[in-house]
């Protein structure tokens, strides 16, 4: 094989004439294209790798998790140059409300349980290990629709400085668009 970059792996046709990304439909579902975490991530793939490496190290976060029925619990787990990592817990029925992340991009990783994301694209169930990557201004609502607690990890780059709320409900996901 020549010295092709990972980008060319995404665009090179597979045996059926389609790329890995076209087949999988989501870059995070193509395991061999995911990059390992670096000490100081700089790309979306590296931030997703950072989230996966933290998720795999349960001993670094599991003892910190608290569940609070009155408000969503959160804990800033780590900061780095230009990013921050947050740990959140969700009791049954808790949700974020419809919001975006201002000028920050992000990676949402479900560590335990199941969460539901409502966005302009519709409703998406996210089980443990699921990841969602979003760009600045991406509006969504995240809810724990199950009868069990859930835990999620959120990486924001640059660090989260605002979280504008939107006035709509998950029943009207099209109203989430900004």
PDB file of C-alpha atoms in Angstrom:
ATOM      1  CA  UNK A   1       0.000   0.000   0.000  1.00  0.00           C
ATOM      2  CA  UNK A   2       1.268   3.493  -0.751  1.00  0.00           C
ATOM      3  CA  UNK A   3       1.634   6.274   1.781  1.00  0.00           C
ATOM      4  CA  UNK A   4      -2.038   7.246   1.587  1.00  0.00           C
ATOM      5  CA  UNK A   5      -3.387   9.497   4.310  1.00  0.00           C
ATOM      6  CA  UNK A   6      -6.379   8.445   6.425  1.00  0.00           C
ATOM      7  CA  UNK A   7      -8.488  10.818   4.318  1.00  0.00           C
ATOM      8  CA  UNK A   8      -7.777   8.788   1.203  1.00  0.00           C
ATOM      9  CA  UNK A   9      -8.955   5.690   3.032  1.00  0.00           C
ATOM     10  CA  UNK A  10     -12.310   7.385   3.493  1.00  0.00           C
ATOM     11  CA  UNK A  11     -12.662   8.282  -0.174  1.00  0.00           C
ATOM     12  CA  UNK A  12     -11.087   5.209  -1.796  1.00  0.00           C
ATOM     13  CA  UNK A  13     -13.739   2.862  -3.180  1.00  0.00           C
ATOM     14  CA  UNK A  14     -14.225  -0.443  -1.375  1.00  0.00           C
ATOM     15  CA  UNK A  15     -14.722  -3.663  -3.292  1.00  0.00           C
ATOM     16  CA  UNK A  16     -18.400  -2.825  -3.885  1.00  0.00           C
ATOM     17  CA  UNK A  17     -17.551   0.590  -5.321  1.00  0.00           C
ATOM     18  CA  UNK A  18     -18.468   2.448  -2.142  1.00  0.00           C
ATOM     19  CA  UNK A  19     -16.150   3.993   0.446  1.00  0.00           C
ATOM     20  CA  UNK A  20     -16.053   2.822   4.053  1.00  0.00           C
ATOM     21  CA  UNK A  21     -17.826   6.028   5.054  1.00  0.00           C
ATOM     22  CA  UNK A  22     -20.597   5.518   2.500  1.00  0.00           C
ATOM     23  CA  UNK A  23     -21.132   1.983   3.769  1.00  0.00           C
ATOM     24  CA  UNK A  24     -21.039   2.856   7.480  1.00  0.00           C
ATOM     25  CA  UNK A  25     -22.782   6.222   7.174  1.00  0.00           C
ATOM     26  CA  UNK A  26     -20.883   7.578  10.183  1.00  0.00           C
ATOM     27  CA  UNK A  27     -17.114   8.079  10.466  1.00  0.00           C
ATOM     28  CA  UNK A  28     -17.289   7.012  14.137  1.00  0.00           C
ATOM     29  CA  UNK A  29     -18.687   3.635  13.049  1.00  0.00           C
ATOM     30  CA  UNK A  30     -15.609   2.863  10.941  1.00  0.00           C
ATOM     31  CA  UNK A  31     -13.298   1.577  13.666  1.00  0.00           C
ATOM     32  CA  UNK A  32     -10.145   1.235  11.560  1.00  0.00           C
ATOM     33  CA  UNK A  33     -10.308   4.931  10.592  1.00  0.00           C
ATOM     34  CA  UNK A  34     -10.477   6.193  14.168  1.00  0.00           C
ATOM     35  CA  UNK A  35      -7.300   7.722  15.510  1.00  0.00           C
ATOM     36  CA  UNK A  36      -5.887   7.096  18.996  1.00  0.00           C
ATOM     37  CA  UNK A  37      -5.899   9.939  21.500  1.00  0.00           C
ATOM     38  CA  UNK A  38      -2.919  12.282  21.644  1.00  0.00           C
ATOM     39  CA  UNK A  39      -1.806  14.201  24.701  1.00  0.00           C
ATOM     40  CA  UNK A  40      -3.016  17.441  23.092  1.00  0.00           C
ATOM     41  CA  UNK A  41      -5.764  16.654  20.535  1.00  0.00           C
ATOM     42  CA  UNK A  42      -6.097  19.011  17.583  1.00  0.00           C
ATOM     43  CA  UNK A  43      -8.595  17.355  15.196  1.00  0.00           C
ATOM     44  CA  UNK A  44     -12.173  16.142  15.597  1.00  0.00           C
ATOM     45  CA  UNK A  45     -10.971  12.531  15.236  1.00  0.00           C
ATOM     46  CA  UNK A  46      -8.401  13.070  17.988  1.00  0.00           C
ATOM     47  CA  UNK A  47     -11.025  14.579  20.320  1.00  0.00           C
ATOM     48  CA  UNK A  48     -13.261  11.557  19.641  1.00  0.00           C
ATOM     49  CA  UNK A  49     -10.239   9.361  20.432  1.00  0.00           C
ATOM     50  CA  UNK A  50      -9.671  11.266  23.680  1.00  0.00           C
ATOM     51  CA  UNK A  51     -13.296  10.630  24.672  1.00  0.00           C
ATOM     52  CA  UNK A  52     -12.958   6.902  23.849  1.00  0.00           C
ATOM     53  CA  UNK A  53      -9.744   6.601  25.889  1.00  0.00           C
ATOM     54  CA  UNK A  54     -11.364   8.274  28.912  1.00  0.00           C
ATOM     55  CA  UNK A  55     -14.446   6.067  28.518  1.00  0.00           C
ATOM     56  CA  UNK A  56     -12.255   2.957  28.504  1.00  0.00           C
ATOM     57  CA  UNK A  57     -10.537   4.033  31.747  1.00  0.00           C
ATOM     58  CA  UNK A  58     -13.559   3.558  34.074  1.00  0.00           C
ATOM     59  CA  UNK A  59     -11.331   3.880  37.139  1.00  0.00           C
ATOM     60  CA  UNK A  60     -10.639   7.524  36.266  1.00  0.00           C
ATOM     61  CA  UNK A  61     -14.288   8.606  36.305  1.00  0.00           C
ATOM     62  CA  UNK A  62     -16.676   5.986  37.729  1.00  0.00           C
ATOM     63  CA  UNK A  63     -16.034   6.889  41.389  1.00  0.00           C
ATOM     64  CA  UNK A  64     -16.897  10.542  40.657  1.00  0.00           C
ATOM     65  CA  UNK A  65     -20.427   9.934  39.317  1.00  0.00           C
ATOM     66  CA  UNK A  66     -23.312  11.209  41.419  1.00  0.00           C
ATOM     67  CA  UNK A  67     -27.023  11.114  40.619  1.00  0.00           C
ATOM     68  CA  UNK A  68     -29.180  14.080  41.574  1.00  0.00           C
ATOM     69  CA  UNK A  69     -32.950  13.962  41.089  1.00  0.00           C
ATOM     70  CA  UNK A  70     -33.315  17.746  41.363  1.00  0.00           C
ATOM     71  CA  UNK A  71     -30.824  18.831  38.693  1.00  0.00           C
ATOM     72  CA  UNK A  72     -28.439  17.320  36.171  1.00  0.00           C
ATOM     73  CA  UNK A  73     -25.165  16.535  37.900  1.00  0.00           C
ATOM     74  CA  UNK A  74     -21.927  17.441  36.124  1.00  0.00           C
ATOM     75  CA  UNK A  75     -18.244  17.509  36.923  1.00  0.00           C
ATOM     76  CA  UNK A  76     -15.397  19.025  34.899  1.00  0.00           C
ATOM     77  CA  UNK A  77     -13.102  16.049  34.546  1.00  0.00           C
ATOM     78  CA  UNK A  78     -10.215  17.562  32.633  1.00  0.00           C
ATOM     79  CA  UNK A  79      -8.997  20.619  30.765  1.00  0.00           C
ATOM     80  CA  UNK A  80      -6.312  20.928  28.148  1.00  0.00           C
ATOM     81  CA  UNK A  81      -5.067  23.509  25.693  1.00  0.00           C
ATOM     82  CA  UNK A  82      -8.262  24.718  24.023  1.00  0.00           C
ATOM     83  CA  UNK A  83     -10.650  22.054  25.341  1.00  0.00           C
ATOM     84  CA  UNK A  84     -12.465  20.749  28.403  1.00  0.00           C
ATOM     85  CA  UNK A  85     -14.004  17.400  29.349  1.00  0.00           C
ATOM     86  CA  UNK A  86     -17.211  17.101  31.382  1.00  0.00           C
ATOM     87  CA  UNK A  87     -18.796  14.081  33.063  1.00  0.00           C
ATOM     88  CA  UNK A  88     -22.617  14.178  33.388  1.00  0.00           C
ATOM     89  CA  UNK A  89     -25.156  11.892  35.009  1.00  0.00           C
ATOM     90  CA  UNK A  90     -28.802  11.593  34.098  1.00  0.00           C
ATOM     91  CA  UNK A  91     -31.584  10.131  36.246  1.00  0.00           C
ATOM     92  CA  UNK A  92     -34.668   8.804  34.450  1.00  0.00           C
ATOM     93  CA  UNK A  93     -36.603  11.649  32.848  1.00  0.00           C
ATOM     94  CA  UNK A  94     -33.825  14.239  33.054  1.00  0.00           C
ATOM     95  CA  UNK A  95     -33.001  16.200  29.928  1.00  0.00           C
ATOM     96  CA  UNK A  96     -30.805  19.042  28.799  1.00  0.00           C
ATOM     97  CA  UNK A  97     -33.492  21.172  27.213  1.00  0.00           C
ATOM     98  CA  UNK A  98     -33.089  22.219  23.606  1.00  0.00           C
ATOM     99  CA  UNK A  99     -29.773  24.047  23.240  1.00  0.00           C
ATOM    100  CA  UNK A 100     -26.643  24.593  21.189  1.00  0.00           C
ATOM    101  CA  UNK A 101     -23.033  25.072  22.268  1.00  0.00           C
ATOM    102  CA  UNK A 102     -22.301  28.506  20.859  1.00  0.00           C
ATOM    103  CA  UNK A 103     -18.897  28.595  19.175  1.00  0.00           C
ATOM    104  CA  UNK A 104     -17.768  25.229  20.581  1.00  0.00           C
ATOM    105  CA  UNK A 105     -17.631  21.934  18.737  1.00  0.00           C
ATOM    106  CA  UNK A 106     -18.056  18.783  20.746  1.00  0.00           C
ATOM    107  CA  UNK A 107     -18.045  15.050  21.187  1.00  0.00           C
ATOM    108  CA  UNK A 108     -20.797  13.388  23.240  1.00  0.00           C
ATOM    109  CA  UNK A 109     -20.017   9.840  24.399  1.00  0.00           C
ATOM    110  CA  UNK A 110     -22.471   7.690  26.358  1.00  0.00           C
ATOM    111  CA  UNK A 111     -20.576   5.841  29.089  1.00  0.00           C
ATOM    112  CA  UNK A 112     -23.419   3.977  30.825  1.00  0.00           C
ATOM    113  CA  UNK A 113     -27.121   3.554  30.156  1.00  0.00           C
ATOM    114  CA  UNK A 114     -28.967   5.064  27.219  1.00  0.00           C
ATOM    115  CA  UNK A 115     -29.744   8.615  26.173  1.00  0.00           C
ATOM    116  CA  UNK A 116     -31.968   9.935  23.408  1.00  0.00           C
ATOM    117  CA  UNK A 117     -30.879  12.819  21.200  1.00  0.00           C
ATOM    118  CA  UNK A 118     -33.579  14.944  19.573  1.00  0.00           C
ATOM    119  CA  UNK A 119     -32.306  17.103  16.717  1.00  0.00           C
ATOM    120  CA  UNK A 120     -33.481  18.473  13.390  1.00  0.00           C
ATOM    121  CA  UNK A 121     -32.541  15.076  11.934  1.00  0.00           C
ATOM    122  CA  UNK A 122     -34.979  13.327  14.277  1.00  0.00           C
ATOM    123  CA  UNK A 123     -34.736  11.091  17.322  1.00  0.00           C
ATOM    124  CA  UNK A 124     -31.657   8.924  17.932  1.00  0.00           C
ATOM    125  CA  UNK A 125     -31.182   6.389  20.756  1.00  0.00           C
ATOM    126  CA  UNK A 126     -27.590   6.392  22.029  1.00  0.00           C
ATOM    127  CA  UNK A 127     -26.458   3.357  24.032  1.00  0.00           C
ATOM    128  CA  UNK A 128     -23.253   2.924  26.007  1.00  0.00           C
ATOM    129  CA  UNK A 129     -20.273   3.449  23.686  1.00  0.00           C
ATOM    130  CA  UNK A 130     -22.186   5.642  21.222  1.00  0.00           C
ATOM    131  CA  UNK A 131     -20.550   8.891  20.146  1.00  0.00           C
ATOM    132  CA  UNK A 132     -21.966  12.002  18.482  1.00  0.00           C
ATOM    133  CA  UNK A 133     -19.782  14.763  17.053  1.00  0.00           C
ATOM    134  CA  UNK A 134     -21.231  18.213  16.525  1.00  0.00           C
ATOM    135  CA  UNK A 135     -20.103  21.534  15.092  1.00  0.00           C
ATOM    136  CA  UNK A 136     -20.590  25.028  16.538  1.00  0.00           C
ATOM    137  CA  UNK A 137     -24.243  26.072  16.564  1.00  0.00           C
ATOM    138  CA  UNK A 138     -25.574  22.482  16.333  1.00  0.00           C
ATOM    139  CA  UNK A 139     -28.873  22.428  18.244  1.00  0.00           C
ATOM    140  CA  UNK A 140     -30.211  19.365  20.030  1.00  0.00           C
ATOM    141  CA  UNK A 141     -31.811  18.081  23.190  1.00  0.00           C
ATOM    142  CA  UNK A 142     -30.514  15.089  25.132  1.00  0.00           C
ATOM    143  CA  UNK A 143     -32.899  13.150  27.395  1.00  0.00           C
ATOM    144  CA  UNK A 144     -32.779  10.018  29.538  1.00  0.00           C
ATOM    145  CA  UNK A 145     -35.999   8.324  28.397  1.00  0.00           C
ATOM    146  CA  UNK A 146     -35.241   5.068  30.232  1.00  0.00           C
ATOM    147  CA  UNK A 147     -35.963   3.823  33.749  1.00  0.00           C
ATOM    148  CA  UNK A 148     -32.256   3.560  34.613  1.00  0.00           C
ATOM    149  CA  UNK A 149     -29.538   6.142  35.228  1.00  0.00           C
ATOM    150  CA  UNK A 150     -27.142   7.132  32.478  1.00  0.00           C
ATOM    151  CA  UNK A 151     -23.661   8.694  32.360  1.00  0.00           C
ATOM    152  CA  UNK A 152     -22.145  10.674  29.514  1.00  0.00           C
ATOM    153  CA  UNK A 153     -18.846  12.341  28.675  1.00  0.00           C
ATOM    154  CA  UNK A 154     -18.711  15.667  26.805  1.00  0.00           C
ATOM    155  CA  UNK A 155     -15.593  17.117  25.186  1.00  0.00           C
ATOM    156  CA  UNK A 156     -15.881  20.742  24.060  1.00  0.00           C
ATOM    157  CA  UNK A 157     -13.320  22.516  21.884  1.00  0.00           C
ATOM    158  CA  UNK A 158     -12.787  25.310  22.431  1.00  0.00           C
ATOM    159  CA  UNK A 159     -14.009  25.078  26.020  1.00  0.00           C
ATOM    160  CA  UNK A 160     -17.707  25.741  26.504  1.00  0.00           C
ATOM    161  CA  UNK A 161     -18.382  29.441  27.142  1.00  0.00           C
ATOM    162  CA  UNK A 162     -22.089  29.537  26.293  1.00  0.00           C
ATOM    163  CA  UNK A 163     -25.039  27.201  25.901  1.00  0.00           C
ATOM    164  CA  UNK A 164     -27.944  29.129  24.364  1.00  0.00           C
ATOM    165  CA  UNK A 165     -31.291  27.524  25.115  1.00  0.00           C
ATOM    166  CA  UNK A 166     -33.982  27.129  22.452  1.00  0.00           C
ATOM    167  CA  UNK A 167     -37.715  27.262  23.075  1.00  0.00           C
ATOM    168  CA  UNK A 168     -39.114  24.071  21.604  1.00  0.00           C
ATOM    169  CA  UNK A 169     -39.901  20.526  22.639  1.00  0.00           C
ATOM    170  CA  UNK A 170     -38.549  17.154  21.445  1.00  0.00           C
ATOM    171  CA  UNK A 171     -41.941  16.585  19.833  1.00  0.00           C
ATOM    172  CA  UNK A 172     -41.027  19.389  17.392  1.00  0.00           C
ATOM    173  CA  UNK A 173     -37.359  18.647  16.518  1.00  0.00           C
ATOM    174  CA  UNK A 174     -37.446  20.827  13.395  1.00  0.00           C
ATOM    175  CA  UNK A 175     -37.748  23.844  15.695  1.00  0.00           C
ATOM    176  CA  UNK A 176     -34.254  23.060  16.986  1.00  0.00           C
ATOM    177  CA  UNK A 177     -32.623  24.460  13.864  1.00  0.00           C
ATOM    178  CA  UNK A 178     -30.793  27.725  14.375  1.00  0.00           C
TER     179      UNK A 178
END
